[in-house]
Amino acid sequence: MREIIATENAPQAIGTYSQAVRIGNTVYLSGQIALIPETMELKQGDISERIHQVFKNLSAVCEAAGGSLQDIAKLNIFLTDMSHFATVNEIMAQYFQQPYPARAAVAVKQLPKDTDVEMDGVMALSSY
């Protein structure tokens, strides 16, 4: 059975997608950018502030699905500039504990709303 996950604590979808979809104990998390949920405006400041906002948004969707960031089994990170890779690693270490999820970091030409970072993932819940 497929269940749509939605929360007001993360940005509302800006396209034809759901924030997440749960099938059994697996949750597929849609891409999150650094939108502030209350205003739907991009987080201003440097890349580190936007990375933190993306993790906050992902965390809110994980919690709405009954899990946490620590339950993410696979994380995909999309960057428009790979020189920010080290910054992503430093900030990610503040949100995750070992064992870390499997991960990919991919350079892309452009992201929605012309932001510089987006993340999506797959979460495995221990019980459902």
PDB file of C-alpha atoms in Angstrom:
ATOM      1  CA  MET A   1       0.000   0.000   0.000  1.00  0.00           C
ATOM      2  CA  ARG A   2       1.287   3.455  -0.930  1.00  0.00           C
ATOM      3  CA  GLU A   3       0.920   6.313   1.566  1.00  0.00           C
ATOM      4  CA  ILE A   4       1.573   9.966   0.749  1.00  0.00           C
ATOM      5  CA  ILE A   5       3.537  11.837   3.419  1.00  0.00           C
ATOM      6  CA  ALA A   6       2.885  15.560   3.847  1.00  0.00           C
ATOM      7  CA  THR A   7       3.796  18.097   6.515  1.00  0.00           C
ATOM      8  CA  GLU A   8       3.479  21.833   6.922  1.00  0.00           C
ATOM      9  CA  ASN A   9       6.889  21.795   8.633  1.00  0.00           C
ATOM     10  CA  ALA A  10       8.620  21.428   5.266  1.00  0.00           C
ATOM     11  CA  PRO A  11       8.122  23.400   2.052  1.00  0.00           C
ATOM     12  CA  GLN A  12       5.013  22.498   0.116  1.00  0.00           C
ATOM     13  CA  ALA A  13       5.602  20.817  -3.240  1.00  0.00           C
ATOM     14  CA  ILE A  14       6.283  23.328  -6.024  1.00  0.00           C
ATOM     15  CA  GLY A  15       5.429  20.857  -8.747  1.00  0.00           C
ATOM     16  CA  THR A  16       3.606  17.632  -9.468  1.00  0.00           C
ATOM     17  CA  TYR A  17       5.080  15.539  -6.664  1.00  0.00           C
ATOM     18  CA  SER A  18       4.587  14.606  -3.013  1.00  0.00           C
ATOM     19  CA  GLN A  19       6.986  15.471  -0.209  1.00  0.00           C
ATOM     20  CA  ALA A  20       7.458  11.730   0.337  1.00  0.00           C
ATOM     21  CA  VAL A  21       5.845   8.382  -0.393  1.00  0.00           C
ATOM     22  CA  ARG A  22       5.899   5.453   2.035  1.00  0.00           C
ATOM     23  CA  ILE A  23       5.579   1.884   0.818  1.00  0.00           C
ATOM     24  CA  GLY A  24       5.831  -0.537   3.714  1.00  0.00           C
ATOM     25  CA  ASN A  25       8.839   0.485   5.774  1.00  0.00           C
ATOM     26  CA  THR A  26      10.539   2.336   2.892  1.00  0.00           C
ATOM     27  CA  VAL A  27      10.050   6.073   2.460  1.00  0.00           C
ATOM     28  CA  TYR A  28      11.066   7.829  -0.747  1.00  0.00           C
ATOM     29  CA  LEU A  29      11.924  11.442   0.051  1.00  0.00           C
ATOM     30  CA  SER A  30      11.472  14.023  -2.701  1.00  0.00           C
ATOM     31  CA  GLY A  31      14.174  16.579  -3.317  1.00  0.00           C
ATOM     32  CA  GLN A  32      14.384  19.412  -0.822  1.00  0.00           C
ATOM     33  CA  ILE A  33      15.932  22.778  -1.499  1.00  0.00           C
ATOM     34  CA  ALA A  34      16.519  25.582   1.001  1.00  0.00           C
ATOM     35  CA  LEU A  35      12.979  26.944   0.997  1.00  0.00           C
ATOM     36  CA  ILE A  36      11.743  28.285   4.315  1.00  0.00           C
ATOM     37  CA  PRO A  37       8.403  26.476   4.885  1.00  0.00           C
ATOM     38  CA  GLU A  38       6.557  29.480   6.315  1.00  0.00           C
ATOM     39  CA  THR A  39       7.421  31.862   3.472  1.00  0.00           C
ATOM     40  CA  MET A  40       8.360  29.507   0.599  1.00  0.00           C
ATOM     41  CA  GLU A  41      11.325  31.835  -0.012  1.00  0.00           C
ATOM     42  CA  LEU A  42      14.889  30.599  -0.440  1.00  0.00           C
ATOM     43  CA  LYS A  43      17.137  30.871   2.589  1.00  0.00           C
ATOM     44  CA  GLN A  44      19.510  33.781   2.097  1.00  0.00           C
ATOM     45  CA  GLY A  45      23.144  33.912   3.152  1.00  0.00           C
ATOM     46  CA  ASP A  46      25.980  31.613   2.270  1.00  0.00           C
ATOM     47  CA  ILE A  47      25.829  27.998   1.110  1.00  0.00           C
ATOM     48  CA  SER A  48      26.195  26.674   4.667  1.00  0.00           C
ATOM     49  CA  GLU A  49      22.927  28.329   5.711  1.00  0.00           C
ATOM     50  CA  ARG A  50      21.138  26.754   2.751  1.00  0.00           C
ATOM     51  CA  ILE A  51      22.619  23.322   3.480  1.00  0.00           C
ATOM     52  CA  HIS A  52      21.335  23.564   7.069  1.00  0.00           C
ATOM     53  CA  GLN A  53      17.873  24.548   5.765  1.00  0.00           C
ATOM     54  CA  VAL A  54      17.816  21.566   3.412  1.00  0.00           C
ATOM     55  CA  PHE A  55      18.637  19.209   6.298  1.00  0.00           C
ATOM     56  CA  LYS A  56      15.904  20.850   8.420  1.00  0.00           C
ATOM     57  CA  ASN A  57      13.409  20.347   5.598  1.00  0.00           C
ATOM     58  CA  LEU A  58      14.426  16.711   5.085  1.00  0.00           C
ATOM     59  CA  SER A  59      14.224  16.131   8.830  1.00  0.00           C
ATOM     60  CA  ALA A  60      10.659  17.486   8.960  1.00  0.00           C
ATOM     61  CA  VAL A  61       9.545  15.119   6.199  1.00  0.00           C
ATOM     62  CA  CYS A  62      11.337  12.183   7.861  1.00  0.00           C
ATOM     63  CA  GLU A  63       9.558  12.939  11.131  1.00  0.00           C
ATOM     64  CA  ALA A  64       6.185  13.197   9.370  1.00  0.00           C
ATOM     65  CA  ALA A  65       6.821   9.702   8.009  1.00  0.00           C
ATOM     66  CA  GLY A  66       7.651   8.316  11.459  1.00  0.00           C
ATOM     67  CA  GLY A  67      11.430   8.409  11.254  1.00  0.00           C
ATOM     68  CA  SER A  68      14.432  10.691  11.452  1.00  0.00           C
ATOM     69  CA  LEU A  69      17.449  11.645   9.382  1.00  0.00           C
ATOM     70  CA  GLN A  70      19.279   8.737  11.013  1.00  0.00           C
ATOM     71  CA  ASP A  71      16.868   6.369   9.221  1.00  0.00           C
ATOM     72  CA  ILE A  72      17.994   7.560   5.773  1.00  0.00           C
ATOM     73  CA  ALA A  73      19.631   4.637   3.994  1.00  0.00           C
ATOM     74  CA  LYS A  74      20.557   6.529   0.790  1.00  0.00           C
ATOM     75  CA  LEU A  75      21.110  10.269   0.437  1.00  0.00           C
ATOM     76  CA  ASN A  76      21.599  12.057  -2.867  1.00  0.00           C
ATOM     77  CA  ILE A  77      23.144  15.526  -2.854  1.00  0.00           C
ATOM     78  CA  PHE A  78      23.030  17.793  -5.889  1.00  0.00           C
ATOM     79  CA  LEU A  79      25.370  20.788  -6.043  1.00  0.00           C
ATOM     80  CA  THR A  80      25.834  23.427  -8.715  1.00  0.00           C
ATOM     81  CA  ASP A  81      29.430  23.906  -7.533  1.00  0.00           C
ATOM     82  CA  MET A  82      31.469  20.948  -6.257  1.00  0.00           C
ATOM     83  CA  SER A  83      33.807  23.312  -4.403  1.00  0.00           C
ATOM     84  CA  HIS A  84      31.105  23.176  -1.671  1.00  0.00           C
ATOM     85  CA  PHE A  85      31.637  19.419  -1.196  1.00  0.00           C
ATOM     86  CA  ALA A  86      33.752  19.856   1.959  1.00  0.00           C
ATOM     87  CA  THR A  87      31.141  22.208   3.452  1.00  0.00           C
ATOM     88  CA  VAL A  88      28.432  19.615   2.827  1.00  0.00           C
ATOM     89  CA  ASN A  89      30.538  16.980   4.609  1.00  0.00           C
ATOM     90  CA  GLU A  90      31.160  19.233   7.619  1.00  0.00           C
ATOM     91  CA  ILE A  91      27.485  20.113   8.003  1.00  0.00           C
ATOM     92  CA  MET A  92      26.262  16.574   7.317  1.00  0.00           C
ATOM     93  CA  ALA A  93      28.378  15.379  10.264  1.00  0.00           C
ATOM     94  CA  GLN A  94      26.243  17.616  12.513  1.00  0.00           C
ATOM     95  CA  TYR A  95      23.040  15.828  11.456  1.00  0.00           C
ATOM     96  CA  PHE A  96      24.157  12.184  11.069  1.00  0.00           C
ATOM     97  CA  GLN A  97      25.918   9.695  13.300  1.00  0.00           C
ATOM     98  CA  GLN A  98      27.716   6.555  12.209  1.00  0.00           C
ATOM     99  CA  PRO A  99      26.798   4.375  10.509  1.00  0.00           C
ATOM    100  CA  TYR A 100      26.313   7.005   7.811  1.00  0.00           C
ATOM    101  CA  PRO A 101      23.890   6.453   4.934  1.00  0.00           C
ATOM    102  CA  ALA A 102      25.030   5.487   1.472  1.00  0.00           C
ATOM    103  CA  ARG A 103      25.449   8.708  -0.465  1.00  0.00           C
ATOM    104  CA  ALA A 104      26.054  10.291  -3.837  1.00  0.00           C
ATOM    105  CA  ALA A 105      27.132  13.865  -4.474  1.00  0.00           C
ATOM    106  CA  VAL A 106      26.484  15.024  -8.014  1.00  0.00           C
ATOM    107  CA  ALA A 107      27.384  18.246  -9.790  1.00  0.00           C
ATOM    108  CA  VAL A 108      24.509  19.667 -11.808  1.00  0.00           C
ATOM    109  CA  LYS A 109      24.202  22.696 -14.051  1.00  0.00           C
ATOM    110  CA  GLN A 110      21.062  24.137 -12.459  1.00  0.00           C
ATOM    111  CA  LEU A 111      18.552  23.449  -9.690  1.00  0.00           C
ATOM    112  CA  PRO A 112      14.981  24.644  -9.046  1.00  0.00           C
ATOM    113  CA  LYS A 113      14.656  28.313  -8.075  1.00  0.00           C
ATOM    114  CA  ASP A 114      18.317  28.715  -9.128  1.00  0.00           C
ATOM    115  CA  THR A 115      19.508  27.449  -5.750  1.00  0.00           C
ATOM    116  CA  ASP A 116      22.852  25.737  -5.274  1.00  0.00           C
ATOM    117  CA  VAL A 117      21.979  22.616  -3.247  1.00  0.00           C
ATOM    118  CA  GLU A 118      19.229  19.987  -3.273  1.00  0.00           C
ATOM    119  CA  MET A 119      18.947  16.637  -1.496  1.00  0.00           C
ATOM    120  CA  ASP A 120      16.654  13.640  -1.739  1.00  0.00           C
ATOM    121  CA  GLY A 121      16.848  10.184  -0.274  1.00  0.00           C
ATOM    122  CA  VAL A 122      15.400   6.860   0.731  1.00  0.00           C
ATOM    123  CA  MET A 123      14.555   6.151   4.356  1.00  0.00           C
ATOM    124  CA  ALA A 124      14.205   2.650   5.851  1.00  0.00           C
ATOM    125  CA  LEU A 125      12.020   2.586   8.940  1.00  0.00           C
ATOM    126  CA  SER A 126      12.826  -0.119  11.483  1.00  0.00           C
ATOM    127  CA  SER A 127       9.146  -0.669  12.228  1.00  0.00           C
ATOM    128  CA  TYR A 128       5.951   0.302  10.558  1.00  0.00           C
TER     129      TYR A 128
END
